[in-house]
Amino acid sequence: DGNGHDLSAGGNTGINPINFGGTGKPGEIAIVYDGDEPIASTIVGEDGKWHIPVQLGDDGQHDLSVGFEDAAGNKGDRTDPVDVGFYDEPPKTPNPEDITITDGSGQDLSNGGNTKINPINFGGTGGRPGDIAIVYDGDKPIASTVVGEDGKWTIPVVVDEDGKHDLSVGFEDPLGQKGGTTDPVDVGFYEKEPPQPDTDSMTVKDGHGNDLS
């Protein structure tokens, strides 16, 4: 990449350009592809060497490969694609309207509520493929998953402590850059029955203060 980090076997970067270089037949055209789309090219020099600095414009994963084309337009086979993640900007804050929260029975908790049934299922759309979706309880990350190629993600969260939980969601890219988190949703989880009252410490009095214990 632009810092000299070796991406020959794939990897992640936030620094342009992605520099390709190699050897070939003088006069042929070396072409870099992103998927099936040609994105940059150059003519192989008389010494058989070529160099292509590629400016990636879109954040996310890129399947980069190289092929040659001769002067007659004949194209050879391309190399196997190298998976390069380019992350120039940190992820955006998730849109709460793109997120659903339900408990293990399907009860909607997207706006908060109480439940006693695990798991608390988080799901969303609109994520950047390859980013990590993270569920937080307060400031503590408690579960995560990788956003799929379709921008969708699902996280089943098993809550193990009874009480109130301030649950929110944020994204982190493969370089460790974090975006903002959603406003917390207040979910009460109450799996255990309340304990029986301690009758030895309980008092019962009437309106006049007479002990009726």
PDB file of C-alpha atoms in Angstrom, residues 1-8 13 15-22 32 40 50-56 64 66 84:
ATOM      1  CA  ASP A   1       0.000   0.000   0.000  1.00  0.00           C
ATOM      2  CA  GLY A   2       1.030   3.653   0.221  1.00  0.00           C
ATOM      3  CA  ASN A   3       3.036   2.883   3.355  1.00  0.00           C
ATOM      4  CA  GLY A   4       4.866  -0.058   1.819  1.00  0.00           C
ATOM      5  CA  HIS A   5       2.755  -2.664   3.679  1.00  0.00           C
ATOM      6  CA  ASP A   6       2.851  -5.966   1.739  1.00  0.00           C
ATOM      7  CA  LEU A   7      -0.614  -6.908   0.445  1.00  0.00           C
ATOM      8  CA  SER A   8       0.515  -9.632  -1.980  1.00  0.00           C
ATOM      9  CA  THR A  13      -5.263  -0.829   4.590  1.00  0.00           C
ATOM     10  CA  ILE A  15      -3.726   4.238   2.555  1.00  0.00           C
ATOM     11  CA  ASN A  16      -3.720   4.760  -1.210  1.00  0.00           C
ATOM     12  CA  PRO A  17      -2.286   3.949  -3.674  1.00  0.00           C
ATOM     13  CA  ILE A  18      -2.271   0.152  -3.858  1.00  0.00           C
ATOM     14  CA  ASN A  19       0.928  -0.424  -5.820  1.00  0.00           C
ATOM     15  CA  PHE A  20       1.053  -3.377  -8.220  1.00  0.00           C
ATOM     16  CA  GLY A  21       4.273  -4.367  -9.909  1.00  0.00           C
ATOM     17  CA  GLY A  22       5.608  -7.352 -11.860  1.00  0.00           C
ATOM     18  CA  VAL A  32      -5.641  -4.639 -12.685  1.00  0.00           C
ATOM     19  CA  ALA A  40      -6.093   0.480 -14.025  1.00  0.00           C
ATOM     20  CA  TRP A  50       5.506  -2.887 -15.178  1.00  0.00           C
ATOM     21  CA  HIS A  51       4.096  -0.833 -12.299  1.00  0.00           C
ATOM     22  CA  ILE A  52       0.503   0.300 -11.622  1.00  0.00           C
ATOM     23  CA  PRO A  53      -0.474   2.567  -8.704  1.00  0.00           C
ATOM     24  CA  VAL A  54      -4.193   1.912  -8.063  1.00  0.00           C
ATOM     25  CA  GLN A  55      -6.368   4.469  -6.297  1.00  0.00           C
ATOM     26  CA  LEU A  56      -9.230   2.698  -4.516  1.00  0.00           C
ATOM     27  CA  LEU A  64      -8.034  -7.577  -7.033  1.00  0.00           C
ATOM     28  CA  VAL A  66      -4.045  -8.970 -12.773  1.00  0.00           C
ATOM     29  CA  VAL A  84      -7.781  -6.330  -0.057  1.00  0.00           C
TER      30      VAL A  84
END
